[in-house]
Amino acid sequence: MHVFSLHKLCFSLAVCAVSGAALAAGVGKADMTFMTSAAAAGKLELEASALADKSAQSAQVKSFAQKMLADHGKADTELQALAKAKDVQLPASMNKKQQDQLAKLGKLKGEEFDKKYAQEIGVIAHEEAVALFTNASKNAADGDVKAFASKTLPVLQGHLQMAKQLHAGLHKAE
């Protein structure tokens, strides 16, 4: 074997070793997609709930919003730490659809705001989050990602039940 070929072989092995180590530290595409989707959904929950905490007319809506701020804030902190450990870059802001949704919500006042927040952020967003986290809790390839999804899922399911009760209560008043 020529010296050049030997150096080329050693370099190739070194590149493979480094690539393998980087892949081991990170996560697969599906787990990365889950993490970025969860981060964006969490940002919507946090921003909309901060808005509801200030703008809601109903004491029940304000109370729900405060619970969302506490619980989703905790989950966001855990997700940020997990992403850092897995070398995953999470989105810095919500996607365009979520930004538009928040902007529309921000234009509403009083009872109209309360009902829209309870429906869109309370019920619909939590139905989507429960589906997202259910899938990850069953199918995530990375054990830490699966554990995060499994740990967070019951909290989201509880939020969904609370949101459905809140939404129903706001519509009974009609």
PDB file of C-alpha atoms in Angstrom:
ATOM      1  CA  MET A   1       0.000   0.000   0.000  1.00  0.00           C
ATOM      2  CA  HIS A   2       1.312   3.411  -0.885  1.00  0.00           C
ATOM      3  CA  VAL A   3       1.863   6.009   1.827  1.00  0.00           C
ATOM      4  CA  PHE A   4      -0.644   8.278   0.090  1.00  0.00           C
ATOM      5  CA  SER A   5      -3.326   5.548   0.158  1.00  0.00           C
ATOM      6  CA  LEU A   6      -2.593   4.843   3.800  1.00  0.00           C
ATOM      7  CA  HIS A   7      -3.012   8.526   4.695  1.00  0.00           C
ATOM      8  CA  LYS A   8      -6.215   8.651   2.657  1.00  0.00           C
ATOM      9  CA  LEU A   9      -7.553   5.585   4.489  1.00  0.00           C
ATOM     10  CA  CYS A  10      -6.659   7.055   7.904  1.00  0.00           C
ATOM     11  CA  PHE A  11      -8.283  10.364   6.981  1.00  0.00           C
ATOM     12  CA  SER A  12     -11.446   8.569   5.812  1.00  0.00           C
ATOM     13  CA  LEU A  13     -11.628   6.578   9.045  1.00  0.00           C
ATOM     14  CA  ALA A  14     -11.136   9.748  11.088  1.00  0.00           C
ATOM     15  CA  VAL A  15     -13.943  11.523   9.188  1.00  0.00           C
ATOM     16  CA  CYS A  16     -16.244   8.545   9.723  1.00  0.00           C
ATOM     17  CA  ALA A  17     -15.438   8.475  13.445  1.00  0.00           C
ATOM     18  CA  VAL A  18     -16.121  12.207  13.842  1.00  0.00           C
ATOM     19  CA  SER A  19     -19.338  11.978  11.793  1.00  0.00           C
ATOM     20  CA  GLY A  20     -20.515   9.026  13.858  1.00  0.00           C
ATOM     21  CA  ALA A  21     -19.830  10.893  17.099  1.00  0.00           C
ATOM     22  CA  ALA A  22     -21.750  13.940  15.847  1.00  0.00           C
ATOM     23  CA  LEU A  23     -24.675  11.767  14.804  1.00  0.00           C
ATOM     24  CA  ALA A  24     -24.654  10.017  18.191  1.00  0.00           C
ATOM     25  CA  ALA A  25     -24.842  13.387  19.977  1.00  0.00           C
ATOM     26  CA  GLY A  26     -27.696  14.629  17.817  1.00  0.00           C
ATOM     27  CA  VAL A  27     -31.017  13.077  16.915  1.00  0.00           C
ATOM     28  CA  GLY A  28     -32.624  11.724  13.768  1.00  0.00           C
ATOM     29  CA  LYS A  29     -34.741  13.796  11.409  1.00  0.00           C
ATOM     30  CA  ALA A  30     -38.111  12.670  12.837  1.00  0.00           C
ATOM     31  CA  ASP A  31     -37.059  13.453  16.412  1.00  0.00           C
ATOM     32  CA  MET A  32     -35.644  16.805  15.298  1.00  0.00           C
ATOM     33  CA  THR A  33     -38.941  17.604  13.552  1.00  0.00           C
ATOM     34  CA  PHE A  34     -40.826  16.736  16.737  1.00  0.00           C
ATOM     35  CA  MET A  35     -38.588  19.002  18.802  1.00  0.00           C
ATOM     36  CA  THR A  36     -38.900  21.978  16.454  1.00  0.00           C
ATOM     37  CA  SER A  37     -42.677  21.510  16.152  1.00  0.00           C
ATOM     38  CA  ALA A  38     -43.024  21.226  19.928  1.00  0.00           C
ATOM     39  CA  ALA A  39     -40.953  24.392  20.398  1.00  0.00           C
ATOM     40  CA  ALA A  40     -43.065  26.396  17.945  1.00  0.00           C
ATOM     41  CA  ALA A  41     -46.316  25.126  19.476  1.00  0.00           C
ATOM     42  CA  GLY A  42     -45.015  25.990  22.933  1.00  0.00           C
ATOM     43  CA  LYS A  43     -44.141  29.511  21.841  1.00  0.00           C
ATOM     44  CA  LEU A  44     -47.702  30.019  20.583  1.00  0.00           C
ATOM     45  CA  GLU A  45     -49.096  28.736  23.894  1.00  0.00           C
ATOM     46  CA  LEU A  46     -46.824  31.031  25.891  1.00  0.00           C
ATOM     47  CA  GLU A  47     -47.421  34.162  23.826  1.00  0.00           C
ATOM     48  CA  ALA A  48     -51.180  33.655  23.563  1.00  0.00           C
ATOM     49  CA  SER A  49     -51.433  32.852  27.276  1.00  0.00           C
ATOM     50  CA  ALA A  50     -49.444  35.979  28.205  1.00  0.00           C
ATOM     51  CA  LEU A  51     -51.899  37.939  26.078  1.00  0.00           C
ATOM     52  CA  ALA A  52     -54.849  36.202  27.775  1.00  0.00           C
ATOM     53  CA  ASP A  53     -53.410  36.878  31.202  1.00  0.00           C
ATOM     54  CA  LYS A  54     -53.545  40.606  30.377  1.00  0.00           C
ATOM     55  CA  SER A  55     -56.594  40.781  28.098  1.00  0.00           C
ATOM     56  CA  ALA A  56     -59.097  38.140  29.189  1.00  0.00           C
ATOM     57  CA  GLN A  57     -62.368  39.255  30.662  1.00  0.00           C
ATOM     58  CA  SER A  58     -63.217  35.975  32.381  1.00  0.00           C
ATOM     59  CA  ALA A  59     -61.478  35.018  35.629  1.00  0.00           C
ATOM     60  CA  GLN A  60     -61.547  31.377  34.472  1.00  0.00           C
ATOM     61  CA  VAL A  61     -59.734  32.275  31.247  1.00  0.00           C
ATOM     62  CA  LYS A  62     -57.123  34.263  33.178  1.00  0.00           C
ATOM     63  CA  SER A  63     -56.619  31.349  35.561  1.00  0.00           C
ATOM     64  CA  PHE A  64     -56.251  28.903  32.660  1.00  0.00           C
ATOM     65  CA  ALA A  65     -53.780  31.255  30.959  1.00  0.00           C
ATOM     66  CA  GLN A  66     -51.679  31.482  34.123  1.00  0.00           C
ATOM     67  CA  LYS A  67     -51.556  27.684  34.356  1.00  0.00           C
ATOM     68  CA  MET A  68     -50.496  27.523  30.699  1.00  0.00           C
ATOM     69  CA  LEU A  69     -47.733  30.061  31.338  1.00  0.00           C
ATOM     70  CA  ALA A  70     -46.392  28.052  34.277  1.00  0.00           C
ATOM     71  CA  ASP A  71     -46.640  24.597  32.688  1.00  0.00           C
ATOM     72  CA  HIS A  72     -45.570  25.527  29.166  1.00  0.00           C
ATOM     73  CA  GLY A  73     -42.769  27.688  30.549  1.00  0.00           C
ATOM     74  CA  LYS A  74     -41.437  24.662  32.431  1.00  0.00           C
ATOM     75  CA  ALA A  75     -41.784  22.406  29.374  1.00  0.00           C
ATOM     76  CA  ASP A  76     -40.073  25.015  27.193  1.00  0.00           C
ATOM     77  CA  THR A  77     -37.118  25.173  29.594  1.00  0.00           C
ATOM     78  CA  GLU A  78     -36.825  21.365  29.526  1.00  0.00           C
ATOM     79  CA  LEU A  79     -37.088  21.268  25.734  1.00  0.00           C
ATOM     80  CA  GLN A  80     -34.415  23.976  25.375  1.00  0.00           C
ATOM     81  CA  ALA A  81     -32.048  21.945  27.576  1.00  0.00           C
ATOM     82  CA  LEU A  82     -32.783  18.751  25.632  1.00  0.00           C
ATOM     83  CA  ALA A  83     -32.219  20.517  22.311  1.00  0.00           C
ATOM     84  CA  LYS A  84     -28.907  21.900  23.528  1.00  0.00           C
ATOM     85  CA  ALA A  85     -27.796  18.455  24.687  1.00  0.00           C
ATOM     86  CA  LYS A  86     -28.808  16.933  21.336  1.00  0.00           C
ATOM     87  CA  ASP A  87     -27.337  19.770  19.278  1.00  0.00           C
ATOM     88  CA  VAL A  88     -30.730  20.676  17.789  1.00  0.00           C
ATOM     89  CA  GLN A  89     -31.412  24.269  16.765  1.00  0.00           C
ATOM     90  CA  LEU A  90     -34.942  25.209  17.831  1.00  0.00           C
ATOM     91  CA  PRO A  91     -36.862  28.003  16.093  1.00  0.00           C
ATOM     92  CA  ALA A  92     -36.399  31.422  17.668  1.00  0.00           C
ATOM     93  CA  SER A  93     -39.987  32.411  16.929  1.00  0.00           C
ATOM     94  CA  MET A  94     -43.366  31.089  15.877  1.00  0.00           C
ATOM     95  CA  ASN A  95     -44.078  30.216  12.265  1.00  0.00           C
ATOM     96  CA  LYS A  96     -46.074  32.599  10.050  1.00  0.00           C
ATOM     97  CA  LYS A  97     -49.380  30.796  10.615  1.00  0.00           C
ATOM     98  CA  GLN A  98     -48.933  31.001  14.384  1.00  0.00           C
ATOM     99  CA  GLN A  99     -47.912  34.672  14.202  1.00  0.00           C
ATOM    100  CA  ASP A 100     -51.050  35.441  12.187  1.00  0.00           C
ATOM    101  CA  GLN A 101     -53.181  33.469  14.648  1.00  0.00           C
ATOM    102  CA  LEU A 102     -51.745  35.435  17.572  1.00  0.00           C
ATOM    103  CA  ALA A 103     -52.203  38.754  15.742  1.00  0.00           C
ATOM    104  CA  LYS A 104     -55.884  37.987  15.071  1.00  0.00           C
ATOM    105  CA  LEU A 105     -56.391  36.961  18.683  1.00  0.00           C
ATOM    106  CA  GLY A 106     -54.743  40.175  19.844  1.00  0.00           C
ATOM    107  CA  LYS A 107     -57.321  42.271  17.989  1.00  0.00           C
ATOM    108  CA  LEU A 108     -60.235  40.757  19.910  1.00  0.00           C
ATOM    109  CA  LYS A 109     -61.671  42.093  23.157  1.00  0.00           C
ATOM    110  CA  GLY A 110     -63.826  40.895  26.023  1.00  0.00           C
ATOM    111  CA  GLU A 111     -66.005  37.830  25.651  1.00  0.00           C
ATOM    112  CA  GLU A 112     -65.052  37.423  21.998  1.00  0.00           C
ATOM    113  CA  PHE A 113     -61.367  37.202  22.998  1.00  0.00           C
ATOM    114  CA  ASP A 114     -62.114  34.720  25.787  1.00  0.00           C
ATOM    115  CA  LYS A 115     -64.063  32.373  23.506  1.00  0.00           C
ATOM    116  CA  LYS A 116     -61.505  32.509  20.701  1.00  0.00           C
ATOM    117  CA  TYR A 117     -58.596  31.897  23.104  1.00  0.00           C
ATOM    118  CA  ALA A 118     -60.405  28.976  24.756  1.00  0.00           C
ATOM    119  CA  GLN A 119     -61.241  27.446  21.368  1.00  0.00           C
ATOM    120  CA  GLU A 120     -58.053  28.031  19.371  1.00  0.00           C
ATOM    121  CA  ILE A 121     -55.355  27.970  22.027  1.00  0.00           C
ATOM    122  CA  GLY A 122     -57.113  25.922  24.654  1.00  0.00           C
ATOM    123  CA  VAL A 123     -58.807  23.194  22.640  1.00  0.00           C
ATOM    124  CA  ILE A 124     -57.401  23.119  19.094  1.00  0.00           C
ATOM    125  CA  ALA A 125     -53.750  23.813  19.950  1.00  0.00           C
ATOM    126  CA  HIS A 126     -53.852  21.227  22.730  1.00  0.00           C
ATOM    127  CA  GLU A 127     -55.474  18.611  20.482  1.00  0.00           C
ATOM    128  CA  GLU A 128     -52.594  19.157  18.057  1.00  0.00           C
ATOM    129  CA  ALA A 129     -50.012  19.056  20.873  1.00  0.00           C
ATOM    130  CA  VAL A 130     -51.474  15.854  22.341  1.00  0.00           C
ATOM    131  CA  ALA A 131     -51.282  14.196  18.900  1.00  0.00           C
ATOM    132  CA  LEU A 132     -47.695  15.418  18.403  1.00  0.00           C
ATOM    133  CA  PHE A 133     -46.529  14.251  21.841  1.00  0.00           C
ATOM    134  CA  THR A 134     -48.438  10.953  21.632  1.00  0.00           C
ATOM    135  CA  ASN A 135     -46.642  10.122  18.407  1.00  0.00           C
ATOM    136  CA  ALA A 136     -43.233  11.058  19.848  1.00  0.00           C
ATOM    137  CA  SER A 137     -43.853   9.167  23.085  1.00  0.00           C
ATOM    138  CA  LYS A 138     -44.443   6.014  21.015  1.00  0.00           C
ATOM    139  CA  ASN A 139     -42.129   6.487  18.053  1.00  0.00           C
ATOM    140  CA  ALA A 140     -39.168   8.718  18.969  1.00  0.00           C
ATOM    141  CA  ALA A 141     -35.912   6.935  18.235  1.00  0.00           C
ATOM    142  CA  ASP A 142     -33.897   8.869  20.808  1.00  0.00           C
ATOM    143  CA  GLY A 143     -34.560   7.715  24.379  1.00  0.00           C
ATOM    144  CA  ASP A 144     -34.290  11.202  25.870  1.00  0.00           C
ATOM    145  CA  VAL A 145     -36.690  12.663  23.305  1.00  0.00           C
ATOM    146  CA  LYS A 146     -39.132   9.807  23.949  1.00  0.00           C
ATOM    147  CA  ALA A 147     -38.844  10.336  27.721  1.00  0.00           C
ATOM    148  CA  PHE A 148     -39.507  14.092  27.366  1.00  0.00           C
ATOM    149  CA  ALA A 149     -42.574  13.448  25.196  1.00  0.00           C
ATOM    150  CA  SER A 150     -43.865  10.745  27.573  1.00  0.00           C
ATOM    151  CA  LYS A 151     -43.362  12.948  30.634  1.00  0.00           C
ATOM    152  CA  THR A 152     -45.030  15.994  29.044  1.00  0.00           C
ATOM    153  CA  LEU A 153     -47.963  14.161  27.418  1.00  0.00           C
ATOM    154  CA  PRO A 154     -50.112  13.721  30.585  1.00  0.00           C
ATOM    155  CA  VAL A 155     -49.758  17.443  31.350  1.00  0.00           C
ATOM    156  CA  LEU A 156     -50.968  18.305  27.844  1.00  0.00           C
ATOM    157  CA  GLN A 157     -53.853  15.850  28.130  1.00  0.00           C
ATOM    158  CA  GLY A 158     -54.838  17.549  31.388  1.00  0.00           C
ATOM    159  CA  HIS A 159     -54.675  20.940  29.682  1.00  0.00           C
ATOM    160  CA  LEU A 160     -56.926  19.658  26.895  1.00  0.00           C
ATOM    161  CA  GLN A 161     -59.549  18.479  29.387  1.00  0.00           C
ATOM    162  CA  MET A 162     -59.404  21.802  31.231  1.00  0.00           C
ATOM    163  CA  ALA A 163     -59.665  23.679  27.920  1.00  0.00           C
ATOM    164  CA  LYS A 164     -62.722  21.699  26.857  1.00  0.00           C
ATOM    165  CA  GLN A 165     -64.424  22.483  30.178  1.00  0.00           C
ATOM    166  CA  LEU A 166     -63.448  26.140  29.902  1.00  0.00           C
ATOM    167  CA  HIS A 167     -64.722  26.348  26.332  1.00  0.00           C
ATOM    168  CA  ALA A 168     -68.010  24.628  27.244  1.00  0.00           C
ATOM    169  CA  GLY A 169     -68.479  26.938  30.227  1.00  0.00           C
ATOM    170  CA  LEU A 170     -67.972  30.052  28.115  1.00  0.00           C
ATOM    171  CA  HIS A 171     -70.550  28.854  25.599  1.00  0.00           C
ATOM    172  CA  LYS A 172     -73.143  27.925  28.268  1.00  0.00           C
ATOM    173  CA  ALA A 173     -73.403  31.593  29.132  1.00  0.00           C
ATOM    174  CA  GLU A 174     -74.952  32.278  25.710  1.00  0.00           C
TER     175      GLU A 174
END
